[in-house]
Structures are given as structure tokens and as C-alpha cells.
Coordinates of C-alpha atoms in Angstrom, one line a residue:
Chain H
M1 CA -10.9 -55.7 98.6
R2 CA -8.2 -57.0 96.3
T3 CA -6.1 -54.5 94.4
H4 CA -7.5 -55.3 91.0
E5 CA -11.0 -54.9 92.4
L6 CA -10.0 -51.5 93.6
V7 CA -9.2 -50.6 90.0
L8 CA -12.5 -52.1 88.8
S9 CA -14.6 -50.0 91.2
W10 CA -12.6 -46.8 90.4
I11 CA -13.4 -47.4 86.7
E12 CA -17.1 -48.2 87.4
K13 CA -17.4 -45.0 89.4
Q14 CA -15.8 -43.0 86.5
L15 CA -18.3 -44.5 84.2
S16 CA -21.4 -43.9 86.3
D17 CA -20.2 -40.3 87.1
G18 CA -19.9 -39.7 83.3
H19 CA -16.2 -39.0 83.5
L20 CA -15.6 -41.9 81.2
V21 CA -17.9 -42.3 78.3
L22 CA -18.5 -44.6 75.4
G23 CA -15.6 -44.2 73.0
G24 CA -13.5 -42.6 75.7
R25 CA -10.0 -43.8 76.7
L26 CA -8.8 -45.1 80.0
P27 CA -5.6 -43.5 81.4
A28 CA -2.4 -45.4 80.4
E29 CA -1.6 -48.4 82.6
R30 CA 1.4 -46.7 84.2
A31 CA -0.5 -43.5 85.0
L32 CA -3.5 -45.5 86.5
A33 CA -1.2 -47.6 88.6
E34 CA 0.5 -44.5 90.0
Q35 CA -2.8 -42.7 90.6
L36 CA -4.4 -45.5 92.4
E37 CA -1.2 -46.7 94.1
V38 CA -1.4 -50.2 92.9
S39 CA 0.8 -52.4 90.8
R40 CA 0.6 -52.4 87.0
T41 CA -0.2 -56.1 87.2
S42 CA -3.4 -55.2 89.1
V43 CA -4.3 -52.6 86.5
R44 CA -3.8 -55.1 83.8
E45 CA -5.9 -57.7 85.5
A46 CA -8.8 -55.2 86.0
I47 CA -8.6 -54.3 82.3
R48 CA -8.7 -58.0 81.3
I49 CA -11.9 -58.4 83.3
L50 CA -13.5 -55.4 81.7
E51 CA -12.5 -56.7 78.3
A52 CA -14.2 -60.0 79.1
M53 CA -17.3 -58.1 80.2
G54 CA -17.4 -56.2 76.9
V55 CA -16.9 -52.8 78.7
V56 CA -13.5 -51.9 77.1
R57 CA -11.4 -52.9 74.2
A58 CA -7.6 -52.9 74.8
S59 CA -5.3 -52.6 71.9
V60 CA -1.5 -52.9 72.0
G61 CA 1.0 -50.8 70.2
S62 CA 1.2 -47.1 69.8
G63 CA -0.4 -44.5 67.5
K64 CA -3.8 -42.9 67.7
D65 CA -5.7 -46.2 67.9
A66 CA -3.6 -47.5 70.9
G67 CA -5.0 -47.6 74.4
T68 CA -8.0 -48.9 76.2
V69 CA -11.3 -47.7 74.8
V70 CA -14.7 -47.9 76.4
I71 CA -17.2 -50.0 74.3
A72 CA -20.6 -51.5 74.9
E73 CA -20.8 -55.1 73.9
P74 CA -22.7 -56.7 76.8
A75 CA -24.3 -59.5 74.7
T76 CA -21.0 -61.0 73.6
A77 CA -19.6 -60.8 77.2
L78 CA -22.7 -62.2 78.9
G79 CA -22.8 -64.9 76.2
S80 CA -19.3 -66.1 77.1
A81 CA -20.2 -66.2 80.8
L82 CA -23.4 -68.1 80.2
R83 CA -21.6 -70.5 77.9
L84 CA -19.1 -71.3 80.7
H85 CA -21.9 -72.0 83.1
V86 CA -23.6 -74.2 80.5
A87 CA -20.2 -76.0 80.3
T88 CA -20.2 -76.6 84.1
Q89 CA -23.7 -78.0 83.6
H90 CA -25.1 -75.5 86.0
L91 CA -27.4 -74.1 83.3
P92 CA -29.2 -76.7 81.3
V93 CA -29.5 -76.1 77.5
A94 CA -33.3 -76.8 77.7
D95 CA -33.7 -73.9 80.1
I96 CA -31.8 -71.6 77.7
V97 CA -34.2 -72.6 74.9
Q98 CA -37.2 -72.0 77.1
T99 CA -35.9 -68.6 78.1
R100 CA -35.3 -67.8 74.4
V101 CA -38.9 -68.6 73.7
L102 CA -40.1 -66.5 76.6
L103 CA -38.1 -63.4 75.5
E104 CA -38.7 -63.7 71.8
S105 CA -42.5 -64.2 72.2
W106 CA -42.6 -61.1 74.4
A107 CA -40.5 -59.1 72.0
V108 CA -42.6 -59.9 68.8
S109 CA -45.8 -59.2 70.8
R110 CA -44.4 -55.7 71.7
A111 CA -42.7 -54.9 68.4
K112 CA -44.1 -51.7 66.8
A113 CA -45.2 -52.2 63.2
D114 CA -43.3 -49.0 62.1
A115 CA -40.0 -50.0 63.8
P116 CA -37.1 -49.5 61.4
E117 CA -35.7 -52.9 62.5
L118 CA -38.6 -54.6 60.7
K119 CA -37.4 -53.3 57.4
E120 CA -34.0 -54.7 58.2
A121 CA -35.6 -58.0 59.2
A122 CA -37.4 -58.1 55.8
R123 CA -34.1 -57.5 54.0
L124 CA -32.4 -60.3 55.9
L125 CA -35.2 -62.7 54.8
D126 CA -34.7 -61.8 51.2
E127 CA -31.0 -62.4 51.6
M128 CA -31.7 -65.8 53.3
D129 CA -33.8 -66.8 50.3
S130 CA -30.6 -66.8 48.2
S131 CA -28.2 -68.4 50.7
S132 CA -28.0 -72.1 50.5
A133 CA -24.8 -72.6 52.6
V134 CA -25.7 -73.6 56.2
D135 CA -23.3 -71.2 57.9
D136 CA -24.6 -68.2 55.9
F137 CA -28.1 -69.2 56.6
L138 CA -27.5 -69.5 60.3
A139 CA -25.8 -66.2 60.6
L140 CA -28.7 -64.5 58.8
D141 CA -31.1 -66.4 61.0
V142 CA -29.4 -65.0 64.2
A143 CA -29.5 -61.5 62.7
F144 CA -33.2 -61.8 61.8
H145 CA -34.2 -62.9 65.3
L146 CA -32.1 -60.1 66.9
A147 CA -33.7 -57.5 64.6
L148 CA -37.2 -58.7 65.6
A149 CA -36.2 -58.5 69.3
E150 CA -34.7 -55.0 68.8
A151 CA -38.0 -53.8 67.3
A152 CA -39.5 -54.1 70.8
G153 CA -37.2 -51.4 72.0
N154 CA -35.9 -53.0 75.2
A155 CA -32.0 -53.0 75.2
V156 CA -31.8 -55.4 78.2
V157 CA -34.1 -58.0 76.5
S158 CA -32.1 -57.7 73.2
T159 CA -28.8 -58.1 75.1
I160 CA -30.0 -61.1 77.0
M161 CA -31.4 -62.7 73.8
G162 CA -28.1 -62.0 72.1
S163 CA -26.2 -63.6 74.9
L164 CA -28.4 -66.7 75.0
R165 CA -27.7 -67.2 71.3
E166 CA -24.0 -66.8 71.9
A167 CA -24.1 -69.3 74.7
I168 CA -25.6 -72.0 72.6
E169 CA -23.9 -71.2 69.3
G170 CA -21.6 -74.2 69.6
Y171 CA -24.6 -76.5 70.0
A172 CA -26.5 -74.8 67.2
A173 CA -23.7 -75.5 64.7
A174 CA -23.4 -79.1 65.8
L175 CA -27.1 -79.4 65.6
T176 CA -27.5 -79.0 61.9
A177 CA -25.7 -82.3 61.5
N178 CA -28.6 -84.0 63.3
L179 CA -31.2 -82.7 60.9
P180 CA -32.4 -85.4 58.5
D181 CA -32.6 -83.1 55.5
W182 CA -31.2 -79.5 55.8
D183 CA -32.8 -78.3 52.5
S184 CA -36.3 -79.1 53.6
T185 CA -35.7 -77.7 57.1
A186 CA -34.3 -74.5 55.6
K187 CA -37.4 -74.2 53.3
R188 CA -39.7 -74.6 56.3
L189 CA -37.7 -72.1 58.4
R190 CA -38.0 -69.5 55.6
C191 CA -41.8 -69.9 55.5
E192 CA -42.1 -69.6 59.3
H193 CA -39.9 -66.5 59.3
R194 CA -42.1 -64.8 56.7
A195 CA -45.3 -65.7 58.7
I196 CA -43.8 -64.3 61.9
L197 CA -42.8 -61.0 60.3
A198 CA -46.2 -60.7 58.5
A199 CA -48.0 -61.1 61.9
V200 CA -45.7 -58.3 63.4
N201 CA -46.3 -56.1 60.4
D202 CA -50.1 -56.6 60.8
G203 CA -49.8 -55.5 64.4
D204 CA -51.0 -59.0 65.5
G205 CA -48.7 -59.5 68.4
A206 CA -50.5 -62.5 69.9
R207 CA -50.2 -64.4 66.6
A208 CA -46.6 -63.4 66.2
A209 CA -45.8 -64.7 69.7
T210 CA -47.5 -68.0 69.1
L211 CA -45.7 -68.4 65.8
V212 CA -42.3 -67.6 67.1
A213 CA -42.6 -69.9 70.0
A214 CA -43.6 -72.8 67.7
H215 CA -40.8 -71.9 65.4
I216 CA -38.1 -72.0 68.0
E217 CA -39.4 -75.1 69.8
G218 CA -39.9 -77.0 66.6
Y219 CA -36.4 -76.3 65.4
Y220 CA -34.7 -77.6 68.6
R221 CA -37.1 -80.5 68.8
E222 CA -36.3 -81.6 65.2
A223 CA -32.6 -81.6 65.9
G224 CA -32.9 -83.2 69.3
L225 CA -31.4 -80.3 71.2
G226 CA -32.5 -79.2 74.5
Q227 CA -34.0 -82.5 75.5
P228 CA -33.4 -82.7 79.2
P229 CA -31.5 -85.8 80.3
A230 CA -34.1 -88.2 81.9
E231 CA -32.2 -88.3 85.2
T232 CA -32.3 -84.6 85.9
R233 CA -35.9 -83.8 85.1
P234 CA -39.2 -85.2 86.4
Chain S
M1 CA -5.8 -65.6 70.1
R2 CA -4.1 -64.0 73.0
T3 CA -2.3 -66.2 75.5
H4 CA -4.8 -65.7 78.4
E5 CA -7.6 -66.6 76.0
L6 CA -5.8 -69.8 75.2
V7 CA -5.9 -70.7 78.9
L8 CA -9.6 -69.7 79.1
S9 CA -10.6 -72.0 76.2
W10 CA -8.5 -74.9 77.6
I11 CA -10.4 -74.5 80.9
E12 CA -13.8 -74.2 79.1
K13 CA -13.0 -77.5 77.2
Q14 CA -12.0 -79.2 80.5
L15 CA -15.4 -78.1 81.9
S16 CA -17.5 -79.2 79.0
D17 CA -15.7 -82.5 78.7
G18 CA -16.4 -83.2 82.4
H19 CA -12.7 -83.3 83.3
L20 CA -13.3 -80.4 85.6
V21 CA -16.4 -80.4 87.7
L22 CA -18.2 -78.3 90.3
G23 CA -16.1 -78.3 93.4
G24 CA -13.1 -79.5 91.5
R25 CA -9.7 -77.8 91.5
L26 CA -7.7 -76.2 88.7
P27 CA -4.1 -77.4 88.4
A28 CA -1.6 -75.1 90.2
E29 CA -0.7 -71.9 88.3
R30 CA 2.9 -73.0 87.7
A31 CA 1.8 -76.5 86.4
L32 CA -0.9 -74.9 84.1
A33 CA 1.6 -72.4 82.7
E34 CA 4.1 -75.2 81.9
Q35 CA 1.5 -77.5 80.4
L36 CA 0.0 -74.9 78.1
E37 CA 3.4 -73.3 77.5
V38 CA 2.3 -69.8 78.5
S39 CA 3.4 -67.3 81.1
R40 CA 2.2 -67.5 84.7
T41 CA 0.8 -63.9 84.1
S42 CA -1.4 -65.2 81.4
V43 CA -2.7 -68.0 83.6
R44 CA -3.4 -65.5 86.4
E45 CA -5.3 -63.2 84.0
A46 CA -7.5 -66.1 82.8
I47 CA -8.2 -67.1 86.4
R48 CA -9.2 -63.5 87.2
I49 CA -11.6 -63.4 84.3
L50 CA -13.1 -66.8 85.4
E51 CA -13.5 -65.4 89.0
A52 CA -15.3 -62.3 87.6
M53 CA -17.6 -64.6 85.7
G54 CA -18.4 -66.6 88.8
V55 CA -16.9 -69.8 87.4
V56 CA -14.0 -70.2 89.9
R57 CA -13.0 -69.0 93.3
A58 CA -9.3 -68.5 93.9
S59 CA -7.9 -68.5 97.4
V60 CA -4.4 -67.6 98.3
G61 CA -2.2 -69.4 100.9
S62 CA -1.6 -73.0 101.4
G63 CA -3.4 -75.9 103.1
K64 CA -6.4 -77.9 102.0
D65 CA -8.6 -74.9 101.1
A66 CA -5.9 -73.3 98.9
G67 CA -6.2 -73.3 95.1
T68 CA -8.7 -72.4 92.5
V69 CA -12.0 -74.2 92.9
V70 CA -14.8 -74.5 90.3
I71 CA -18.0 -72.8 91.5
A72 CA -21.3 -71.8 89.9
E73 CA -22.3 -68.3 90.7
P74 CA -23.5 -67.0 87.4
A75 CA -26.0 -64.5 88.8
T76 CA -23.5 -62.5 90.8
A77 CA -21.1 -62.4 87.8
L78 CA -23.7 -61.4 85.2
G79 CA -25.0 -58.9 87.7
S80 CA -21.6 -57.1 87.9
A81 CA -21.4 -57.1 84.1
L82 CA -24.9 -55.7 83.7
R83 CA -24.2 -53.1 86.3
L84 CA -21.2 -51.9 84.4
H85 CA -23.2 -51.6 81.3
V86 CA -25.9 -49.7 83.1
A87 CA -23.1 -47.4 84.3
T88 CA -22.0 -46.8 80.7
Q89 CA -25.7 -45.9 80.1
H90 CA -25.9 -48.5 77.4
L91 CA -28.6 -50.4 79.3
P92 CA -31.4 -48.1 80.7
V93 CA -32.6 -48.8 84.2
A94 CA -36.2 -48.6 82.9
D95 CA -35.5 -51.5 80.5
I96 CA -34.1 -53.6 83.4
V97 CA -37.3 -53.0 85.4
Q98 CA -39.4 -54.0 82.4
T99 CA -37.4 -57.2 82.0
R100 CA -37.8 -58.0 85.6
V101 CA -41.6 -57.7 85.2
L102 CA -41.5 -60.0 82.2
L103 CA -39.4 -62.7 83.9
E104 CA -41.2 -62.6 87.2
S105 CA -44.7 -62.6 85.7
W106 CA -43.6 -65.7 83.6
A107 CA -42.1 -67.4 86.7
V108 CA -45.1 -67.0 89.0
S109 CA -47.4 -68.1 86.2
R110 CA -45.3 -71.3 85.9
A111 CA -44.6 -72.0 89.5
K112 CA -45.9 -75.3 90.7
A113 CA -48.1 -75.1 93.8
D114 CA -46.1 -78.0 95.4
A115 CA -42.7 -76.5 94.7
P116 CA -40.5 -76.6 97.9
E117 CA -39.4 -73.0 97.2
L118 CA -42.9 -71.8 98.0
K119 CA -42.6 -73.0 101.6
E120 CA -39.3 -71.0 101.8
A121 CA -41.1 -68.0 100.3
A122 CA -43.8 -68.2 103.0
R123 CA -41.1 -68.4 105.7
L124 CA -39.4 -65.3 104.3
L125 CA -42.7 -63.4 104.5
D126 CA -43.1 -64.3 108.2
E127 CA -39.6 -63.1 108.8
M128 CA -40.3 -59.9 106.9
D129 CA -43.3 -59.2 109.2
S130 CA -41.0 -58.8 112.1
S131 CA -38.2 -56.8 110.4
S132 CA -38.5 -53.1 110.5
A133 CA -35.0 -52.2 109.5
V134 CA -34.9 -51.1 105.8
D135 CA -31.8 -53.2 104.9
D136 CA -33.1 -56.4 106.5
F137 CA -36.5 -55.9 104.8
L138 CA -34.9 -55.4 101.3
A139 CA -32.6 -58.4 101.7
L140 CA -35.6 -60.6 102.6
D141 CA -37.5 -59.0 99.7
V142 CA -34.8 -60.1 97.2
A143 CA -34.8 -63.6 98.7
F144 CA -38.6 -63.8 98.4
H145 CA -38.7 -62.8 94.8
L146 CA -35.8 -65.3 94.0
A147 CA -37.6 -68.1 95.8
L148 CA -40.8 -67.4 93.7
A149 CA -38.7 -67.4 90.5
E150 CA -37.0 -70.7 91.4
A151 CA -40.3 -72.3 91.9
A152 CA -40.8 -72.2 88.1
G153 CA -37.8 -74.5 87.8
N154 CA -35.8 -72.7 85.1
A155 CA -32.2 -72.1 86.2
V156 CA -31.6 -69.6 83.4
V157 CA -34.6 -67.4 84.3
S158 CA -33.6 -67.5 88.0
T159 CA -30.0 -66.6 87.1
I160 CA -31.0 -63.6 84.9
M161 CA -33.4 -62.4 87.5
G162 CA -30.8 -62.6 90.2
S163 CA -28.4 -60.7 88.0
L164 CA -30.9 -58.0 87.2
R165 CA -31.5 -57.5 90.9
E166 CA -27.7 -57.3 91.4
A167 CA -27.4 -54.8 88.6
I168 CA -29.8 -52.3 90.2
E169 CA -29.0 -53.0 93.9
G170 CA -27.3 -49.7 94.2
Y171 CA -30.3 -47.9 92.8
A172 CA -32.7 -49.9 95.1
A173 CA -30.8 -48.8 98.2
A174 CA -30.8 -45.2 97.2
L175 CA -34.4 -45.5 96.2
T176 CA -35.8 -46.0 99.7
A177 CA -34.7 -42.5 100.5
N178 CA -37.2 -41.2 97.9
L179 CA -40.1 -42.9 99.5
P180 CA -42.4 -40.4 101.3
D181 CA -43.1 -42.9 104.1
W182 CA -41.2 -46.1 104.4
D183 CA -43.4 -47.7 107.0
S184 CA -46.6 -47.4 105.0
T185 CA -44.7 -48.6 101.9
A186 CA -43.4 -51.6 103.8
K187 CA -46.9 -52.4 105.0
R188 CA -48.3 -52.3 101.5
L189 CA -45.4 -54.5 100.1
R190 CA -46.1 -57.1 102.8
C191 CA -49.8 -57.3 101.8
E192 CA -48.9 -57.5 98.1
H193 CA -46.4 -60.3 98.7
R194 CA -49.0 -62.3 100.6
A195 CA -51.5 -61.9 97.8
I196 CA -49.0 -63.0 95.1
L197 CA -48.0 -66.1 97.1
A198 CA -51.6 -66.9 97.8
A199 CA -52.4 -66.8 94.0
V200 CA -49.5 -69.1 93.3
N201 CA -50.5 -71.5 96.0
D202 CA -54.0 -71.5 94.6
G203 CA -52.6 -72.5 91.2
D204 CA -54.0 -69.2 89.8
G205 CA -50.9 -68.3 87.6
A206 CA -52.7 -65.6 85.6
R207 CA -53.7 -63.7 88.8
A208 CA -50.2 -64.2 90.3
A209 CA -48.6 -62.7 87.1
T210 CA -50.9 -59.7 87.1
L211 CA -50.2 -59.1 90.8
V212 CA -46.5 -59.4 90.6
A213 CA -46.3 -57.0 87.6
A214 CA -48.4 -54.4 89.4
H215 CA -46.2 -54.9 92.6
I216 CA -42.9 -54.3 90.8
E217 CA -44.1 -51.5 88.7
G218 CA -45.8 -49.8 91.6
Y219 CA -42.7 -49.9 93.8
Y220 CA -40.4 -48.4 91.2
R221 CA -43.0 -45.8 90.2
E222 CA -43.5 -44.7 93.8
A223 CA -39.7 -44.2 94.2
G224 CA -39.3 -42.5 90.8
L225 CA -36.9 -45.1 89.6
G226 CA -36.8 -46.3 86.1
Q227 CA -38.4 -43.2 84.7
P228 CA -36.7 -42.9 81.3
P229 CA -35.0 -39.5 80.7
A230 CA -37.2 -37.5 78.3
E231 CA -34.5 -37.0 75.7
T232 CA -33.9 -40.7 75.2
R233 CA -37.5 -42.0 74.9
P234 CA -40.4 -41.1 72.7

């Protein structure tokens, strides 16, 4: 095992044993290096990896906010990793879109009609009605879909969904340029969002699942995203 | 942006532009540091992060195998990240099991009866018939489930499935100790595997999905894994 991996497994053990908890602080770099008998470089490499995985946030400087704090941001971190693998062309965008459809259909079919996230989803739709700027609309759109997913109460599904969104965010931004008429697309998306939320609120999970699948697939199809290149697909 | 992040985004751009491809090599540390005008420490930190994400493999020493090579091992990398977040108790094991059921049910219902991975799955079952050691059995079990998932042809679903397995591997190993009688469990699992594969081969996706869900849930239930702690769940 390389020395930075030694530091990583020590920290993982501290976390699983409950000696390090969310919001807690790692020992200072120098102290950790001495305790584990490794170089400060190895400690710093391990901390960089944990930062990239969304497990800690390291801040420089002194004062009460300094140090390396345990956080829980798996979606952002997994998103960066997935995005890199999309970049190497190991993970096709079309497969990401299909996975999004699978997870979101499941989530809306499981969402409880009294989940507090549904109130938040309704509020986001009201806000979306009054935003005409593309960027604002898209940010609210992401938040709406995540709120729906969270209403199903599975943290892993929400995390994966968030990371898939993160992984194709770059494509999604470029994509709006392909749309023939943003205003009419936005109008359609608003209606579809209302219909999905209404089905969830009515407790009609099957209908909500069908609607959300058609909504996601329709959007990507219209913009020409996620069309597999002819040579890689039968 | 911190300097190691600068190196990361440069590499991501090289990947997405196709200037760096699978099996290709990163420039040497010193050259990269000079080209991007950053310290060699920053370059090394970025490479460690890419290693942890399964995007490169760095080997020390000289000769033709030396250097940092682009690889594609997203499942291993995402698995480590998910495992860390399970350790911080941000992602409940019960949610991972439920997500596994969701993805595997979908995969077997989509698997094509003529997919080459199904032949491999059948071979793995034959091998499993003659392995009595727990470790061998579990390794073949993981390979069997991954082969089934791959038969559905979605690289993102296979990757996520692989990473969920990786994330709870430690639990799965500890879990066999909880089983009242390993031999009879193994016998039951062998029968269930055969029945799932038969349903896929018959093109009966709905039956395969029901069987695989019952198989996964039954296994974890028997071993007492994935039972949510009373205080965190309604």
C-alpha cells in the first residue's frame, strides 16, 4: 500500500468507527504525519483525494474556520468522476440519459404524496414560471427534478441522480443552443413539470413514471443529445 | 481555482478533445509542470485524484511501462467514494441494497437473450457449483451479477452496479458470518441464480426482474444486513 493510501484507510476507519463525524475536523497535517509516520506530502495527497470525493473540505489559513472538515457531498464528487469517464468516452451520454430515466421513473413512482419535498417542488415550479433567462430556468429545473427524487426517500438514488446531472451539465448547457425555439420549449417543459407533480400528488405513481420518462427523453431528443453515434450502436 | 484543479481541468479537456485517449500516456510530471506553469506538487496531487477516480494508473520507475496511463475503471473508483460516504453514515446501507434491486431488476428485464454475457454468466454458475469456499463463491457471485447487468448493454448502469457492490463489499464479507448455515444458503443461491438466468434466456424479462429482486432482498434479509436503524427510519 502506498503511503497516501495508508492515510486514506486510517481516515476511513476513523469515519466508520464514528471517531470522525460529519462537521468534525481532521488532525492537523503535521500531527497526522507524525502519528502515522508518513510524510506531510502523503497526508496532503490523501486530503486532496478526500476533497475530490466530497468527504472533506480543506481550508487554508488560520482562525476558527481553518482546517479540514468532514462534509457529505457525494453527488458533486461522483459527478466529477462520471464526467471524466464520459470524457474518456468510456461512458456514453446516451447511457447516462437512459439511467436518468430509470432512476427518476422509479423515484416518482415511489414518492409519497405527503413528502415535504413536494411542497418545495411546487414552489420551484412557481419560480420557474417567472424566469425567462435560460440559465435560471435550467438551475430551477435541476432543483425540481432533485426534489422529486428526494421525495422517494432513498439517499443513494438521489446521490446518483445528482451526479448524473452533474456529469452531463456541460452538455445540457450547450444543448439549449440546438433548440429551435427556447421559449416554446420552456412553455412545454413547464406544462410537463406540472403534470408530473400533479400525478405524484394524486398518488398515481405509474402515471408519474410514464410522464417523467417521456419528459426526459423528449427533451434530449429535441436537442439531439444522447443520440448514439451510428458506429458504436447496433 | 487552485493549481491542482488547473491541472485536472487541463487533463479533462485533453480527454474530451480526444488528444488523450484510453491507453495513452500523460506527459511527464516535470514537462506538465513547466507547460502549465505550476509546481510539480500540484501536478502530483492532480494525478493522485485521477488515480482515485479510476481515470489513470501511475507507475513509478523507468522503462516502457513507466508513466501515467489513461485507464477506465469508474466502478472501482466510484465504489471507493460511495464506501467513504457509507462510512460517514450519509448513505444508508439499506438504500444501497434498494438501489441494487432497482438497477438489477431493470438490467435483467432488458438483457437480450442472445447477449454474449449470458454465456459467461452460465459458465460462472457451473464454476460456482464446484466451489465450496465462501470467498470463491462470493467472487463468482459478484461476477455473475455483473455479467447479467452487462447483458443489458448500458455501461452507466453496469458501472453504478459495480460501484454499489464495491461499496458494500466489506459488509458482504462480514455478513456470511451471520448466516445460520452457509451450505444451505449457498445451495439456495445456486438454484435462484439458475432460475434467474433461465428466465432471461427465455426472454421473460418480467419474471427475471421479480426473481432477481426476491433473490437480493432475501439474501440481505437472511443475514440481517440493510435493516435500517429504528431511529433513522419511520
